[in-house]
Coordinates of C-alpha atoms in Angstrom, one line a residue:
M27 CA -5.1 -62.4 -68.8
R28 CA -2.3 -64.6 -68.4
A29 CA 0.2 -62.1 -69.2
Q30 CA -1.0 -60.2 -66.1
L31 CA -0.9 -63.0 -63.6
P32 CA 2.8 -62.9 -62.8
I33 CA 2.4 -59.4 -61.7
S34 CA -0.6 -60.0 -59.5
L35 CA 1.4 -62.9 -57.9
L36 CA 4.5 -60.9 -57.4
I37 CA 2.4 -58.5 -55.6
I38 CA 0.9 -60.9 -53.4
M39 CA 4.3 -62.5 -52.7
L40 CA 5.6 -59.0 -51.7
Q41 CA 2.9 -58.3 -49.2
I42 CA 3.1 -62.0 -47.8
C43 CA 6.7 -61.4 -47.3
T44 CA 6.6 -58.2 -46.0
L45 CA 3.9 -58.7 -43.3
S46 CA 5.7 -62.0 -42.1
G47 CA 8.8 -60.4 -41.5
Q48 CA 7.4 -57.6 -39.4
S49 CA 6.4 -59.7 -36.2
S50 CA 7.9 -58.0 -33.1
L51 CA 7.4 -58.8 -29.3
F52 CA 7.3 -54.9 -29.0
R53 CA 4.8 -54.1 -31.8
E54 CA 2.0 -51.4 -30.6
T55 CA -0.9 -50.8 -32.7
Y56 CA -3.1 -47.7 -32.5
S57 CA -6.8 -47.7 -33.8
Q58 CA -8.3 -45.1 -35.5
A59 CA -11.8 -44.3 -37.1
K60 CA -11.7 -41.9 -40.2
F61 CA -13.8 -40.4 -42.8
W62 CA -12.4 -39.7 -46.3
T63 CA -14.3 -38.0 -49.3
S64 CA -12.8 -37.0 -52.8
I65 CA -13.9 -36.1 -56.2
N66 CA -11.9 -37.7 -58.9
S67 CA -12.0 -36.6 -62.4
A68 CA -10.7 -37.9 -65.6
V69 CA -11.6 -35.6 -68.7
R70 CA -11.0 -37.0 -72.1
L71 CA -9.9 -34.4 -74.7
S72 CA -9.1 -36.4 -77.8
K73 CA -8.7 -40.0 -78.8
H74 CA -5.8 -40.7 -76.8
W75 CA -5.1 -37.5 -74.5
G76 CA -6.9 -36.0 -71.6
V77 CA -6.5 -34.4 -68.0
T78 CA -7.2 -35.6 -64.5
A79 CA -7.8 -33.9 -61.3
D80 CA -8.6 -35.0 -57.7
V81 CA -9.6 -33.2 -54.4
H82 CA -9.5 -35.2 -51.2
V83 CA -10.7 -34.5 -47.7
R84 CA -9.8 -36.7 -44.9
R85 CA -11.1 -36.6 -41.3
R86 CA -9.7 -38.4 -38.1
D87 CA -12.0 -39.3 -35.0
F88 CA -14.5 -40.1 -37.9
L89 CA -15.4 -36.2 -38.3
N90 CA -14.2 -34.4 -35.4
H91 CA -10.7 -33.2 -36.3
S92 CA -8.9 -32.5 -39.7
D93 CA -6.6 -35.2 -41.0
F94 CA -5.3 -33.8 -44.5
Y95 CA -6.5 -32.1 -47.6
F96 CA -5.1 -33.2 -50.9
L97 CA -5.1 -31.8 -54.6
R98 CA -3.7 -33.6 -57.5
M99 CA -3.6 -32.9 -61.3
G100 CA -2.0 -34.7 -64.3
G101 CA -1.9 -35.4 -67.9
A102 CA -3.4 -38.8 -69.2
Y103 CA -2.8 -40.8 -72.5
W104 CA -4.9 -43.7 -73.2
I105 CA -2.9 -46.0 -75.4
N106 CA -5.9 -48.7 -75.8
D107 CA -9.1 -50.2 -74.2
Q108 CA -6.8 -51.7 -71.7
F109 CA -3.5 -49.6 -70.9
S110 CA -3.2 -45.8 -70.0
F111 CA -0.5 -43.8 -68.4
V112 CA -0.7 -40.7 -66.4
G113 CA 1.8 -38.3 -64.7
G114 CA 1.5 -35.0 -62.9
V115 CA 1.8 -33.0 -59.6
A116 CA 0.2 -33.2 -56.1
A117 CA 0.2 -31.2 -53.0
L118 CA -1.0 -32.8 -49.3
W119 CA -1.6 -30.7 -46.3
L120 CA -1.1 -32.9 -43.3
A121 CA -2.7 -31.8 -39.8
T122 CA 0.0 -32.0 -37.2
D123 CA -0.4 -31.7 -33.4
T124 CA 2.2 -29.4 -32.1
E125 CA 2.5 -27.8 -28.6
V126 CA 1.2 -24.6 -30.0
G127 CA -1.9 -26.1 -31.7
Q128 CA -2.6 -27.8 -34.9
H129 CA -0.7 -26.8 -38.0
Y130 CA -0.5 -28.1 -41.4
A131 CA 2.7 -29.7 -43.1
L132 CA 2.9 -29.5 -46.6
E133 CA 4.0 -32.2 -48.8
R134 CA 4.8 -32.0 -52.6
R135 CA 4.6 -34.8 -54.9
L136 CA 5.2 -35.6 -58.5
Y137 CA 4.0 -38.9 -59.7
Q138 CA 3.6 -41.4 -62.6
Q139 CA 1.5 -44.4 -63.0
G140 CA 0.7 -47.2 -65.5
L141 CA -2.8 -48.7 -65.5
W142 CA -4.3 -52.1 -66.9
R143 CA -7.8 -52.6 -67.1
A144 CA -9.9 -55.4 -68.7
V145 CA -13.5 -56.6 -68.7
I146 CA -13.9 -60.2 -68.7
G147 CA -17.4 -61.5 -68.5
K148 CA -19.2 -59.4 -65.7
V149 CA -16.1 -58.2 -63.9
T150 CA -13.9 -55.3 -64.5
F151 CA -10.3 -55.8 -63.3
L152 CA -7.9 -53.1 -62.7
Q153 CA -4.0 -53.2 -61.9
R154 CA -2.3 -50.0 -61.2
I155 CA 1.7 -49.3 -60.5
R156 CA 2.5 -45.9 -59.3
T157 CA 5.5 -44.2 -58.2
E158 CA 5.7 -41.0 -56.4
Q159 CA 8.5 -38.5 -55.6
R160 CA 7.6 -36.8 -52.2
W161 CA 9.2 -33.7 -50.4
H162 CA 7.2 -33.5 -47.1
Q163 CA 7.8 -30.9 -44.2
V164 CA 8.6 -32.1 -41.0
L165 CA 7.4 -29.7 -38.3
D166 CA 9.0 -28.7 -34.9
R167 CA 6.5 -29.9 -32.0
A168 CA 7.5 -27.0 -30.1
N169 CA 6.8 -24.2 -32.2
A170 CA 5.2 -25.5 -35.4
S171 CA 8.1 -24.2 -37.6
V172 CA 9.5 -26.4 -40.5
D173 CA 12.3 -28.4 -38.9
R174 CA 13.3 -29.8 -42.4
V175 CA 12.1 -31.3 -45.5
R176 CA 12.0 -35.1 -45.7
F177 CA 12.5 -36.7 -49.3
S178 CA 11.0 -40.2 -50.0
S179 CA 10.3 -42.3 -53.1
R180 CA 7.1 -44.3 -53.0
F181 CA 5.9 -47.4 -55.0
R182 CA 2.2 -48.4 -54.8
F183 CA 0.6 -51.6 -56.3
L184 CA -3.4 -51.8 -56.6
M185 CA -5.4 -54.5 -57.8
S186 CA -9.2 -54.2 -57.7
A187 CA -12.3 -56.0 -59.1
A188 CA -15.9 -54.7 -59.4
I189 CA -18.5 -57.3 -60.4
Q190 CA -21.7 -56.5 -62.3
V191 CA -24.4 -58.6 -60.5
F192 CA -27.3 -57.0 -61.8
R193 CA -28.1 -56.7 -65.7
S194 CA -29.2 -53.1 -65.4
S195 CA -26.6 -50.4 -64.8
K196 CA -28.9 -48.4 -62.6
F197 CA -28.0 -51.0 -59.6
P198 CA -24.8 -51.1 -57.6
R199 CA -21.6 -53.2 -58.3
P200 CA -19.8 -54.9 -55.6
T201 CA -16.1 -53.7 -55.4
L202 CA -12.9 -55.2 -53.8
S203 CA -9.6 -53.5 -53.8
N204 CA -6.0 -54.0 -52.2
E205 CA -3.1 -51.8 -52.3
I206 CA 0.2 -52.2 -50.9
L207 CA 2.9 -49.4 -50.5
F208 CA 6.5 -49.3 -50.2
H209 CA 9.0 -46.2 -49.7
V210 CA 12.4 -45.6 -49.7
G211 CA 14.5 -42.7 -48.6
K212 CA 17.3 -41.4 -46.2
E213 CA 15.3 -41.5 -43.2
I214 CA 13.5 -44.4 -43.8
T215 CA 15.3 -47.0 -41.8
Y216 CA 12.7 -49.2 -40.0
N217 CA 9.6 -49.1 -42.2
T218 CA 10.2 -49.7 -45.9
F219 CA 6.7 -51.2 -45.8
D220 CA 4.7 -48.0 -45.7
Q221 CA 1.0 -49.3 -45.6
N222 CA -1.7 -51.8 -46.9
R223 CA -5.2 -50.3 -47.9
V224 CA -8.1 -52.8 -48.5
F225 CA -11.4 -51.7 -49.7
L226 CA -14.7 -53.2 -49.8
G227 CA -18.0 -51.6 -50.8
I228 CA -20.3 -50.7 -53.9
N229 CA -19.7 -48.5 -56.9
Q230 CA -23.0 -46.9 -58.5
R231 CA -23.8 -44.9 -61.2
I232 CA -25.6 -41.6 -60.3
A233 CA -25.7 -39.7 -63.6
K234 CA -24.2 -39.9 -67.2
N235 CA -20.6 -38.9 -66.0
W236 CA -20.5 -39.4 -62.5
T237 CA -20.3 -42.4 -60.3
V238 CA -19.8 -42.9 -56.8
D239 CA -18.3 -45.7 -54.5
C240 CA -18.7 -46.1 -50.8
G241 CA -17.7 -48.7 -48.3
Y242 CA -15.1 -49.7 -45.5
M243 CA -11.3 -49.3 -46.0
M244 CA -8.9 -50.8 -43.5
V245 CA -5.4 -49.0 -43.7
Y246 CA -2.5 -50.8 -41.9
Q247 CA 0.3 -48.1 -41.7
Q248 CA 3.8 -48.7 -40.2
R249 CA 5.3 -45.6 -38.5
Y250 CA 8.8 -44.5 -38.7
S251 CA 9.8 -46.1 -35.8
G252 CA 9.2 -49.5 -37.0
N253 CA 7.4 -51.1 -34.3
E254 CA 4.4 -48.7 -34.0
Y255 CA 1.6 -49.1 -36.4
D256 CA -1.9 -47.7 -37.2
L257 CA -4.9 -49.5 -37.8
Q258 CA -7.3 -47.2 -39.6
H259 CA -10.9 -48.0 -39.9
T260 CA -12.2 -45.5 -42.7
F261 CA -15.5 -44.9 -44.2
R262 CA -14.9 -43.9 -47.7
L263 CA -17.0 -42.0 -50.1
F264 CA -15.6 -41.1 -53.2
F265 CA -17.3 -39.4 -56.5
Y266 CA -15.8 -39.9 -60.1
Y267 CA -16.3 -37.5 -63.0
S268 CA -15.4 -38.8 -66.4
P269 CA -16.5 -36.7 -69.2
D270 CA -15.7 -37.5 -72.7
F271 CA -15.1 -34.3 -75.0
R272 CA -14.2 -36.0 -78.1
K273 CA -16.1 -35.0 -81.3
K274 CA -16.4 -38.7 -82.4
M275 CA -16.8 -41.5 -79.8
D276 CA -14.5 -44.5 -80.6
D277 CA -16.1 -47.9 -79.9
D278 CA -12.8 -49.5 -80.1
L279 CA -11.2 -47.1 -77.5
P280 CA -14.0 -46.2 -74.9
H281 CA -13.6 -43.6 -72.3
Y282 CA -12.9 -45.1 -68.8
P283 CA -11.5 -43.2 -65.4
V284 CA -8.0 -43.6 -64.8
G285 CA -7.9 -41.9 -61.4
G286 CA -7.4 -43.2 -58.2
I287 CA -7.4 -42.6 -54.4
E288 CA -4.6 -40.7 -52.6

């Protein structure tokens, strides 16, 4: 646990420095209400190897309009009970309003992640570092054609904790997580800070291989202009499917999910 503290402190310091340095007399913030649901799977095939796949749908104006559709898949390697690695590909279709109606801009991704997990007493801690290489279409607002493809690299730092309040696993666990995201690229001049995501909710087991978490997520995102921000109030409902197909279960290397939010 002590070895992980410097990472946690570094993330917190980065977040404080980034947010404190962004004060502006001309800052504009736009509030939005959204709904986000997904199915996230982590399938264990052998002692160390497995596959992951996610499907996400997000709506804006709560349920009234489409925001994005997202697919992701990858290969997973569990080193031990605490550390794992995942890498793969993803595609996101972002709803974009144009003068000729709503159209979807395609974003292609490669991603890599390292995850640390520890159970200390009744609390399950998780830290994840994820890197992404993103190629996203920028649509011409006049006719919805693809104006150009913007490339960027994004770096994500997630910390979360789930608390086992009740003895029985039939009852929910309170869950708290915080993720800060940075990105860099040729067109990213004013908003190296991308967004901050804070989630507060509950996690509940609903079947042998299924769990669900639901709750409130606040997303504070900086736009490319640098002085405009989106404050998203999101109801999040995520399902997790984590089957273990190993012929012989390993108590020293238990199966645990390695997927995560978009």
